Each structure stands twice: as C-alpha cells, then as structure tokens.
Amino acid sequence: MQKRSILTLAGIAIAMLGITTSTFANYYNYNRTTTYKVTVQNVTKGVIFTPVLTATHRNSVSFYDVGSPASEQLAAIAEGGDVGPLKEFLDGATSIVTATAVGEGLVFPGQSVEFTIEGDRWRDVFSLSAMLLPTNDTFVGLRNVRLPRYGKRTYRAVAYDAGSEENTEICADIPGPQCGGDGSPSPAADGDEGYIYPSPGISGEAELSSLEYNWADPVALVTVERMN
Ligand SMILES: [Ca+2]
Ligand SMILES: [Ca+2]
C-alpha cells in the first residue's frame, strides 16, 4: 500500500515537471552498461604488482572479507599472482557479476596500468586485487567501492595479508623477478595466520630487505572514470 502511494507521488511529480512516462522509462533503460577507464598506479618505493584483476559486480558479493579466511581463488592471487581461478569463478557468476578485466603485465614502482571495464552503473560496485612482490601472500585490495555516476573517483588501496601462507620472507617461497621462488598454492601449515588482516609489511628478519621492499599504505591509487 505504501509502495503504491510513493509511485503515485512520483507520477504526480513527473507530471508537474512535464516529463512523459516514456522519457522516465528511457532515463532508466538508456545505456545501462557503461564503460569505465581504470588506472592503477603503484605508489610503493620497491614493490611490484602482479597483473591486476578487477570486476564490476553486485554489492552482495566480495573478493574478500577482512578477518575471515581467504578463498582458494584469492589465495592463488596473493601467493602466486594467478588471477585465473578468481576470474573464472567471477565470469561464471553472470547473475551477480557484470564484467571482469585484467591489467596487462607487472606494474613497477611509480608506474601505472590502464584498461577498461564494463559496468552497470545502477547496480554495480567495483573490486580489485593483485599480489605484491616480493611477499609470501600479500595483496592490494579494493572491495566493493562505488562506480562514479559522473566523471571519476580515485581510491587509495591498501595491502592485506591473505593469511594463507606464513611470512617466511625466504626467496624460495616467493615468486617474481626479485626472488624467483615458488608461487604455487602452499598447503595449509601451522604458520598460516588463517585470516585476512592488514599487512604488517616486510620485517626484514630473513632474506628480504625491509629498507628496499617495505611500504606504507596506501600502496596504490586507483582511478575509475566513466567514459560514456
Ligand atoms: Ca601471511
Ligand atoms: Ca609461497
């Protein structure tokens, strides 16, 4: 009953503005899928990002929840930079995910990567994830942020520990150009923290230089710009 009266009021307001109902319908149906330009800048001193996975999706799902265990798919990104499993999962969830897009190549300190992604501006939020190199299981994350209705928005993204691998800081456990070690998913072990938490950074107690590789948040600036 209440819904109906709100609709009636809306109808009166439209009539008063001289807008026809077909214009009203067009306003909501016109160009539901919009293209966004995404720019991800690495603002660390010495860390490299693996290729960045992004998605536009409903707010009812998320890449990760701080304080909860990482999914296998997110752990594959955090431990090895492998976006394949999470991308495949998202691409299959067509009722809640509009699109995924991956930035090409590694993103070096100070550098940016740019790409486009489609999104439904009436229902979607935006998320992002990539591994930080050299770390055991640290990722940069943005979770369910708003797509800009107009123009662009810039977000500061911080680093999280996925909690799926102990922070040995030993190169044999860490893939990428600095270490060249193993990036395959680690079996569950006692040293795993077990849940996602804000990354403590590089301690420098093992093989990684804290001076060279440690960071302070934010680690990335992420700009999302509406193109049409
Ligand atoms: Ca860890
Ligand atoms: Ca590892």
Tab-separated table of N, CA and C and ligand atoms in Angstrom, residues 79 136 165 173-174 182 184, ligand 2:
chain	number	residue	atom	x	y	z
A	79	GLU	N	49.374	-15.493	-3.229
A	79	GLU	CA	50.598	-16.299	-3.106
A	79	GLU	C	51.374	-16.422	-4.415
A	136	ASN	N	55.127	-13.178	0.708
A	136	ASN	CA	54.603	-14.543	0.712
A	136	ASN	C	53.160	-14.581	0.230
A	165	GLU	N	49.513	-18.171	3.999
A	165	GLU	CA	50.897	-18.656	3.994
A	165	GLU	C	51.692	-17.895	5.059
A	173	ASP	N	60.214	-19.264	-1.289
A	173	ASP	CA	58.750	-19.299	-1.135
A	173	ASP	C	58.040	-18.192	-1.909
A	174	ILE	N	58.812	-17.345	-2.592
A	174	ILE	CA	58.239	-16.113	-3.163
A	174	ILE	C	58.534	-16.015	-4.657
A	182	ASP	N	58.856	-20.019	-5.493
A	182	ASP	CA	57.653	-20.798	-5.789
A	182	ASP	C	56.383	-19.972	-5.548
A	184	SER	N	53.309	-21.399	-6.360
A	184	SER	CA	52.155	-22.307	-6.348
A	184	SER	C	51.514	-22.288	-4.964
B	2	CA	CA	54.707	-19.068	-1.470
